[in-house]
Amino acid sequence: MSIASFYTPNNMEELKQCLIVADENTKLLSGGTDLIIKLRKKIAEDVNVIDLSALKEMKYIIKDNGNIRIGACTTFSQIASDHLINKYAKCLSLAAAELGSVQIRNRATIGGNIANASPAADSMAPLLALGAKILLMDKKGNKSMVGLESLITGVGKTNLDVGQIILEIIFPIRKDCYSYFVKLGSRKKVSISRLNIAISAGYQSKSKVFEDVKIYVGAVGVVPLNAGKSALLINNKNIDEEALEAFSDSLAEEVEEAIKGRSSMPYKREATKGLSKDLLNSLLTDISALEREELYDR
Amino acid sequence: MTDSLKYVGKNEPLHDIRHKVTGNMKYLGDMDFGNILHVKLVLSTIANGKVIKIDTSLADKIPGVVKIYTYENTPTIKYSGSSWFKGENTPNTETLLTQRVRFVGDRVAAVVAETPEAAKKAAELVRVEYEEYEPILNGEEYLKTCKNKLHQEEPDYYVKEISCGNVEEAFEKANTIFHDIIETQKIHHAAMENHVCVAVPDFIGGIEIYSPCQIVYGVQYNVAHVLNMPLNKVRVIKVPTGGSFGGKQETILEPICAFIANDLNKAVKLEFERRESILATRTRNATKGNVKTVVDKQGHIIARDIEVLLDAGAYTSGGCKVSIALGKKAFRLYRIPNQRYKGIVVNTNTPIGGACRGYGSPQLHAITEISMDNVARSIGIDPVEFRLKNLVHPYDEDPTGAPNLGNARIMDCVEKGVTEFRWYEKKKNIKKEGRYKTGIGMACATHGNGYYGAFHDFTRMNLRMLEDGSVILETGLHELGCGTLVSIAQIVAEVLDIEVSNIHVTEGDTKYSPYDLGSQASRVTYVCGTCAKEAAISLKKLMINEAAKVLNVSEDEIEMKGGFIGIKGDERKTMTYGGMAAEIQKKNKKELYVSQSYDSKANPGSYAAHFAEVIVDTYTGLVSVNDYLAAHDIGRAINPGFVEGQIMGGVQMGIGMALYEEIKFDKKGIPVNDTLSKYHLVNAPDMPKVRTLLIEEGEEYGPYGAKSIGEICTVPVAPAIVNAVNDALGTKLTSLPITPEKILASIRG
């Protein structure tokens, strides 16, 4: 793709003017860690680029009315180091910290990660586990809120209209809710997810059981797999060795079902068993550490 | 060795390190050649077939397009990119462009345009129609079918045997024959700098070629052959190299680039992207090895039979040479009285194989050293003890009649390495229970020092002292980033007793450089280093002779020391080297200049023993290398820092071969990981701290005792890692790379 036109709006007003004239060949540049590579691959096509890098108004993380709101142009470095995210959305914090390399995290944005619609996108499973919704704006400036799942329609495909933009990601803060994220690449660092799992769950320290458990598995389909069956297995239950085994077997089964017939299935099924144990063990360790901290604070 | 050396054995920095770390280094891609045209190749998108139509009508319309070349308007003369001298008996199978495409990445057309963007755009718009044939994707498939010949005139099947003793007799008498089948994969060199070439017509009938190559005279030979030009009209200039590892040893982009420049009478540049470097240059040949071993009750190897099927890729190139070089190493590590090597080389519809750090050695040692551990386990003996019973001793003869092994210190590497690594202590304490399993493994290796015994190995250097005491050493050398030029300067400095920074070593330029065989075969320090030393000795002799005339004394009264020359015991007549060089010019009408030839006298083995400790996550199959020790029989480290740098890089490549790297194809022969985001190298977080142990016992013909390091350091790595993983898991993984998939599959049975 060759760049036929290139605009860098400085504020939301200018952005709206750019979006009004957007067409099928318009690309929104938000970090560019995927888009630039695509642009360089096929240069015989012409594209119009709207560069979102100057839009300070789209870079923020705030707590508002019981929700966390993240501007679509917020980078993963900002998310990984943000105390609100660390406190209320640990799974997203962990995913952001392990995404790509330092250089990629400094550029790549959460809005871009969603719009790029990669099955291996690291932010998708955590956001789904957190019950995130997306605030969109169409080319006329009308805003609407949609669920994250409904946005992605295929590998690299979304149902965003021409000139429609992701403005914000919103999820509710839930009381006594804990979350975690684990990832498996083909090497330790600077690696694309072959498998990732996010969990969020309420936890009662008195009864020591999870409730309202949500588990999503990434990189096993167009959108992360909602592993509801396995989530139920640890809902309102004491997590002992036996429960852990049953949970990991169940999650492996769900993964197997999701990618049946694919050559990667045998490995991903086995790896899911290990990864799911890591997920729960780490979450429990994290919770007890947080509880100790709270005791200490009192 | 007694150490009275002043410059050799010290850690001098790389001559261009300041430029490299500050980003000021100008590589060929950064150099400005003014009004230059840009070439983009159209590469085959199918693995096997024939072009039936090329439509350039859309491409022609792109503004800035100058000309589009196809097989129809380029010469059809055949050549082999791996040839480096006239009379070399290597099959010529390549052409500049081809109608008959043999792999995804074969050169179909070349678009020339005024800008790189226009060239790329137009290349995308060249429409090629193919007649498709069934591809052959590995050596075994070839052997099964044998029908689908990829080349008409040339055979695409070669067999070569090397042997000693009587293998058949020993096998007949044997009670047990241990048999292993071990596979190694196709690997990309992954130099940071992609392949690039610039060709500039000199407007008086000649052509200048700028290339970050390894053999200027090899490039000159090939280009002159393809263009049908006299050698003296082809000038090849070696430019700074951003990594090579053998990938830039063969002539690849230069002939097509030179042809286009000559045809258009314009300067042209051809610069590859990563995908093109992965597919359309060279790769490490994939192999499949069958090893059969007979051992006596005491653990001595009685006989061994090795058969290696080598996948040369779509064009044989250096495939036959790799196969022979690979086989020879099998006779130079252990004392095996009866041994046979059979190398079979076949063509497949995959990227071309060729020179890649070790030239077959890493493949051979992966095959034999993994098998050694399997045999050791079968007979219930520690792998270290098994090796110590069988390893060669210093000055053993090669049983096939190849050159003597020289001061082969592999036993020292193993014995000292075992202590330093704490092999037996680790063996007692390693954890084999639970999720994370620990294992230790080791492997031994040998590699050569130049071409003596195989090809003519010689070089020439001119050494000149200038009137300010600075020195120029004119050479046909190639600095590939490993410190060649500074190492050579250290050798000269030691003889002349002057600062290393006072010595300028020039690189290959066929217009001015004395002849050299190039940076290949681990020959540079061992052969060229000795030439540099002899040149310095000659210059010193000349200077003493001329100084004696100037000072009117006899030669044995002259003393040269620390940059000063004069009469022994008479400080009044002492002057700087530069001062004396000027006096010699004025009074004797003489230049301090020598031209030194040197032909290699031997080809000893370099040796290494590597030790690895790994932790395997049995839930995910991921391996982390926890501890690593590389013990090397180096003869003498001219620059220990460079030696360690080579070893660390070699270990990084070797771990990649063991665990990660492989160019893979789908059923149609389309590569599935032709980018570095999918073709994974070992990166810094996955690298262990590499400990090094240098055995410096000297080698007769090496400069100050030095032997090679650049290739051997990557040779034993993969088997050491695989052996450690097999030790951790009790598995028999033998197909490289041992990926998490293969590891989990073998644990689960």
Short mmCIF file of C-alpha atoms in Angstrom, two decimals, chain B residues 276-515:
data_model
loop_
_atom_site.label_atom_id
_atom_site.label_comp_id
_atom_site.label_asym_id
_atom_site.label_seq_id
_atom_site.Cartn_x
_atom_site.Cartn_y
_atom_site.Cartn_z
CA GLU B 276 13.79 -12.27 0.32
CA SER B 277 16.88 -12.95 2.45
CA ILE B 278 15.13 -15.91 4.05
CA LEU B 279 13.93 -17.41 0.77
CA ALA B 280 16.16 -16.29 -2.08
CA THR B 281 19.73 -16.42 -0.76
CA ARG B 282 21.10 -19.53 0.98
CA THR B 283 20.05 -21.63 3.97
CA ARG B 284 21.66 -24.24 6.19
CA ASN B 285 21.12 -27.58 4.42
CA ALA B 286 18.61 -29.85 6.09
CA THR B 287 19.92 -33.38 6.74
CA LYS B 288 18.72 -36.78 7.79
CA GLY B 289 21.37 -38.98 9.36
CA ASN B 290 21.44 -42.72 9.95
CA VAL B 291 24.11 -43.70 12.46
CA LYS B 292 25.01 -47.27 13.32
CA THR B 293 27.57 -47.90 16.04
CA VAL B 294 29.32 -50.97 17.41
CA VAL B 295 30.93 -50.75 20.84
CA ASP B 296 33.04 -53.28 22.75
CA LYS B 297 32.49 -54.26 26.39
CA GLN B 298 34.87 -51.60 27.68
CA GLY B 299 33.01 -48.89 25.81
CA HIS B 300 35.42 -48.44 22.89
CA ILE B 301 33.82 -47.71 19.55
CA ILE B 302 34.76 -50.53 17.17
CA ALA B 303 32.89 -49.37 14.10
CA ARG B 304 30.52 -46.71 12.93
CA ASP B 305 28.50 -46.26 9.77
CA ILE B 306 27.05 -42.85 9.00
CA GLU B 307 24.74 -42.15 6.11
CA VAL B 308 23.60 -38.57 5.64
CA LEU B 309 20.95 -37.48 3.19
CA LEU B 310 21.51 -33.80 2.50
CA ASP B 311 18.81 -31.59 1.02
CA ALA B 312 20.62 -29.17 -1.28
CA GLY B 313 17.48 -27.22 -2.07
CA ALA B 314 16.46 -26.31 -5.60
CA TYR B 315 19.98 -25.71 -6.92
CA THR B 316 22.93 -27.82 -5.83
CA SER B 317 25.22 -24.80 -5.32
CA GLY B 318 27.66 -25.85 -2.57
CA GLY B 319 25.61 -28.90 -1.55
CA CYS B 320 28.20 -31.47 -2.60
CA LYS B 321 31.03 -29.58 -0.91
CA VAL B 322 28.96 -29.26 2.27
CA SER B 323 28.29 -33.01 2.20
CA ILE B 324 32.00 -33.84 1.93
CA ALA B 325 33.13 -31.27 4.51
CA LEU B 326 30.44 -32.68 6.80
CA GLY B 327 31.61 -36.27 6.39
CA LYS B 328 35.32 -35.57 6.92
CA LYS B 329 34.72 -34.33 10.47
CA ALA B 330 33.44 -37.76 11.52
CA PHE B 331 36.99 -39.15 11.32
CA ARG B 332 38.70 -36.47 13.39
CA LEU B 333 37.03 -36.55 16.80
CA TYR B 334 37.11 -40.16 18.03
CA ARG B 335 39.53 -43.01 17.47
CA ILE B 336 37.28 -45.26 15.42
CA PRO B 337 39.23 -47.94 13.55
CA ASN B 338 36.42 -48.90 11.17
CA GLN B 339 34.22 -46.16 9.87
CA ARG B 340 32.28 -45.27 6.75
CA TYR B 341 30.57 -42.06 5.77
CA LYS B 342 28.15 -41.99 2.88
CA GLY B 343 26.80 -38.61 1.83
CA ILE B 344 23.83 -38.40 -0.51
CA VAL B 345 22.94 -35.00 -1.93
CA VAL B 346 19.58 -34.38 -3.61
CA ASN B 347 17.64 -31.44 -4.99
CA THR B 348 14.23 -30.46 -3.63
CA ASN B 349 11.79 -27.64 -4.35
CA THR B 350 12.93 -25.58 -1.38
CA PRO B 351 15.33 -22.63 -0.91
CA ILE B 352 18.95 -23.25 -1.86
CA GLY B 353 21.25 -24.62 0.81
CA GLY B 354 24.86 -23.64 1.16
CA ALA B 355 27.52 -22.18 3.39
CA CYS B 356 26.27 -21.58 6.90
CA ARG B 357 28.59 -21.23 9.92
CA GLY B 358 30.24 -24.64 10.26
CA TYR B 359 29.67 -25.79 6.66
CA GLY B 360 28.04 -29.11 7.56
CA SER B 361 29.82 -29.54 10.90
CA PRO B 362 26.80 -28.55 13.04
CA GLN B 363 24.66 -31.06 11.13
CA LEU B 364 27.21 -33.89 11.40
CA HIS B 365 27.79 -33.30 15.09
CA ALA B 366 24.07 -33.01 15.82
CA ILE B 367 23.70 -36.44 14.22
CA THR B 368 26.72 -38.14 15.80
CA GLU B 369 26.77 -36.47 19.22
CA ILE B 370 23.07 -37.07 19.94
CA SER B 371 23.68 -40.66 18.87
CA MET B 372 26.74 -40.88 21.18
CA ASP B 373 24.50 -40.07 24.15
CA ASN B 374 21.90 -42.59 23.08
CA VAL B 375 24.61 -45.27 22.83
CA ALA B 376 26.07 -44.25 26.21
CA ARG B 377 22.65 -44.57 27.79
CA SER B 378 22.06 -47.95 26.16
CA ILE B 379 25.31 -49.39 27.53
CA GLY B 380 24.84 -47.69 30.87
CA ILE B 381 27.89 -45.46 30.90
CA ASP B 382 28.19 -41.75 31.66
CA PRO B 383 28.36 -39.74 28.41
CA VAL B 384 31.54 -37.99 29.55
CA GLU B 385 33.30 -41.28 30.35
CA PHE B 386 32.15 -42.78 27.08
CA ARG B 387 33.69 -39.90 25.18
CA LEU B 388 36.94 -39.88 27.17
CA LYS B 389 37.47 -43.54 26.27
CA ASN B 390 37.26 -42.73 22.57
CA LEU B 391 38.47 -39.19 21.93
CA VAL B 392 41.51 -38.49 19.77
CA HIS B 393 44.86 -37.56 21.27
CA PRO B 394 47.25 -34.78 20.21
CA TYR B 395 48.99 -35.45 16.91
CA ASP B 396 46.84 -38.47 16.00
CA GLU B 397 46.71 -39.18 12.29
CA ASP B 398 43.46 -38.83 10.37
CA PRO B 399 42.70 -42.47 9.42
CA THR B 400 41.49 -41.43 5.95
CA GLY B 401 44.82 -39.85 5.07
CA ALA B 402 43.70 -36.25 5.54
CA PRO B 403 46.13 -33.89 7.36
CA ASN B 404 47.36 -34.71 10.89
CA LEU B 405 45.10 -33.53 13.73
CA GLY B 406 47.85 -31.37 15.23
CA ASN B 407 47.85 -30.41 18.89
CA ALA B 408 44.31 -31.72 19.38
CA ARG B 409 43.40 -30.84 22.97
CA ILE B 410 39.85 -32.18 23.12
CA MET B 411 40.67 -34.32 26.18
CA ASP B 412 41.68 -31.13 28.03
CA CYS B 413 38.44 -29.45 26.95
CA VAL B 414 36.41 -32.34 28.37
CA GLU B 415 38.40 -32.90 31.56
CA LYS B 416 38.71 -29.25 32.50
CA GLY B 417 35.16 -28.54 31.30
CA VAL B 418 33.73 -31.27 33.53
CA THR B 419 35.37 -29.72 36.58
CA GLU B 420 34.42 -26.16 35.70
CA PHE B 421 30.83 -27.14 34.89
CA ARG B 422 30.63 -29.36 38.00
CA TRP B 423 29.24 -32.17 35.82
CA TYR B 424 29.23 -34.95 38.41
CA GLU B 425 27.95 -32.73 41.20
CA LYS B 426 25.09 -31.53 39.00
CA LYS B 427 24.40 -35.11 37.92
CA LYS B 428 23.88 -36.12 41.55
CA ASN B 429 21.66 -33.19 42.44
CA ILE B 430 19.46 -32.60 39.42
CA LYS B 431 15.71 -32.56 39.89
CA LYS B 432 13.76 -35.12 37.92
CA GLU B 433 10.48 -34.92 39.87
CA GLY B 434 7.54 -32.56 39.47
CA ARG B 435 6.63 -30.14 36.77
CA TYR B 436 10.06 -28.65 36.07
CA LYS B 437 12.63 -31.27 35.18
CA THR B 438 16.34 -30.53 35.05
CA GLY B 439 18.86 -32.24 32.83
CA ILE B 440 22.49 -31.94 31.82
CA GLY B 441 24.08 -32.70 28.50
CA MET B 442 27.34 -32.27 26.70
CA ALA B 443 28.78 -32.65 23.23
CA CYS B 444 32.22 -32.59 21.64
CA ALA B 445 33.16 -31.19 18.25
CA THR B 446 35.94 -30.65 15.79
CA HIS B 447 36.37 -28.25 12.92
CA GLY B 448 39.16 -27.35 10.51
CA ASN B 449 41.67 -24.59 9.99
CA GLY B 450 41.59 -23.68 6.34
CA TYR B 451 41.69 -25.66 3.12
CA TYR B 452 45.10 -27.37 3.31
CA GLY B 453 44.61 -30.95 2.21
CA ALA B 454 41.49 -30.13 0.17
CA PHE B 455 42.12 -26.98 -1.91
CA HIS B 456 45.15 -24.75 -2.52
CA ASP B 457 45.25 -22.51 0.54
CA PHE B 458 47.52 -19.49 0.29
CA THR B 459 47.46 -15.73 0.56
CA ARG B 460 49.59 -12.67 0.02
CA MET B 461 49.93 -9.41 1.93
CA ASN B 462 51.85 -6.21 1.38
CA LEU B 463 53.19 -4.41 4.41
CA ARG B 464 54.46 -0.85 4.28
CA MET B 465 55.86 1.47 6.94
CA LEU B 466 55.27 5.16 6.30
CA GLU B 467 57.40 8.12 7.26
CA ASP B 468 55.43 8.82 10.45
CA GLY B 469 55.87 5.28 11.68
CA SER B 470 52.32 4.24 10.83
CA VAL B 471 51.87 0.97 8.99
CA ILE B 472 49.57 -0.20 6.21
CA LEU B 473 48.90 -3.88 5.71
CA GLU B 474 47.32 -4.37 2.29
CA THR B 475 45.25 -7.53 2.23
CA GLY B 476 42.37 -9.26 0.51
CA LEU B 477 40.71 -9.85 3.89
CA HIS B 478 37.03 -9.45 4.78
CA GLU B 479 36.01 -8.10 8.18
CA LEU B 480 32.66 -9.75 8.94
CA GLY B 481 32.28 -8.11 12.34
CA CYS B 482 34.19 -10.68 14.37
CA GLY B 483 37.44 -8.70 14.73
CA THR B 484 39.57 -10.09 11.90
CA LEU B 485 41.32 -6.81 11.11
CA VAL B 486 42.26 -6.00 14.69
CA SER B 487 43.40 -9.57 15.37
CA ILE B 488 45.67 -9.40 12.33
CA ALA B 489 46.95 -5.98 13.44
CA GLN B 490 47.75 -7.41 16.88
CA ILE B 491 49.92 -10.06 15.24
CA VAL B 492 51.81 -7.43 13.23
CA ALA B 493 52.10 -5.21 16.32
CA GLU B 494 53.67 -8.06 18.26
CA VAL B 495 56.43 -8.54 15.68
CA LEU B 496 57.16 -4.85 15.08
CA ASP B 497 56.51 -3.75 18.67
CA ILE B 498 54.21 -0.84 17.79
CA GLU B 499 50.76 0.16 18.97
CA VAL B 500 47.85 -1.67 17.30
CA SER B 501 46.18 1.67 16.54
CA ASN B 502 49.19 2.54 14.36
CA ILE B 503 48.41 -0.30 11.97
CA HIS B 504 45.82 0.04 9.25
CA VAL B 505 44.68 -3.20 7.67
CA THR B 506 42.91 -2.85 4.31
CA GLU B 507 40.13 -5.13 3.05
CA GLY B 508 39.39 -6.89 -0.20
CA ASP B 509 39.28 -4.80 -3.38
CA THR B 510 40.20 -6.80 -6.46
CA LYS B 511 41.73 -3.74 -8.12
CA TYR B 512 44.35 -3.26 -5.40
CA SER B 513 44.36 -6.19 -3.00
CA PRO B 514 46.77 -9.08 -3.15
CA TYR B 515 45.02 -12.38 -3.77
#
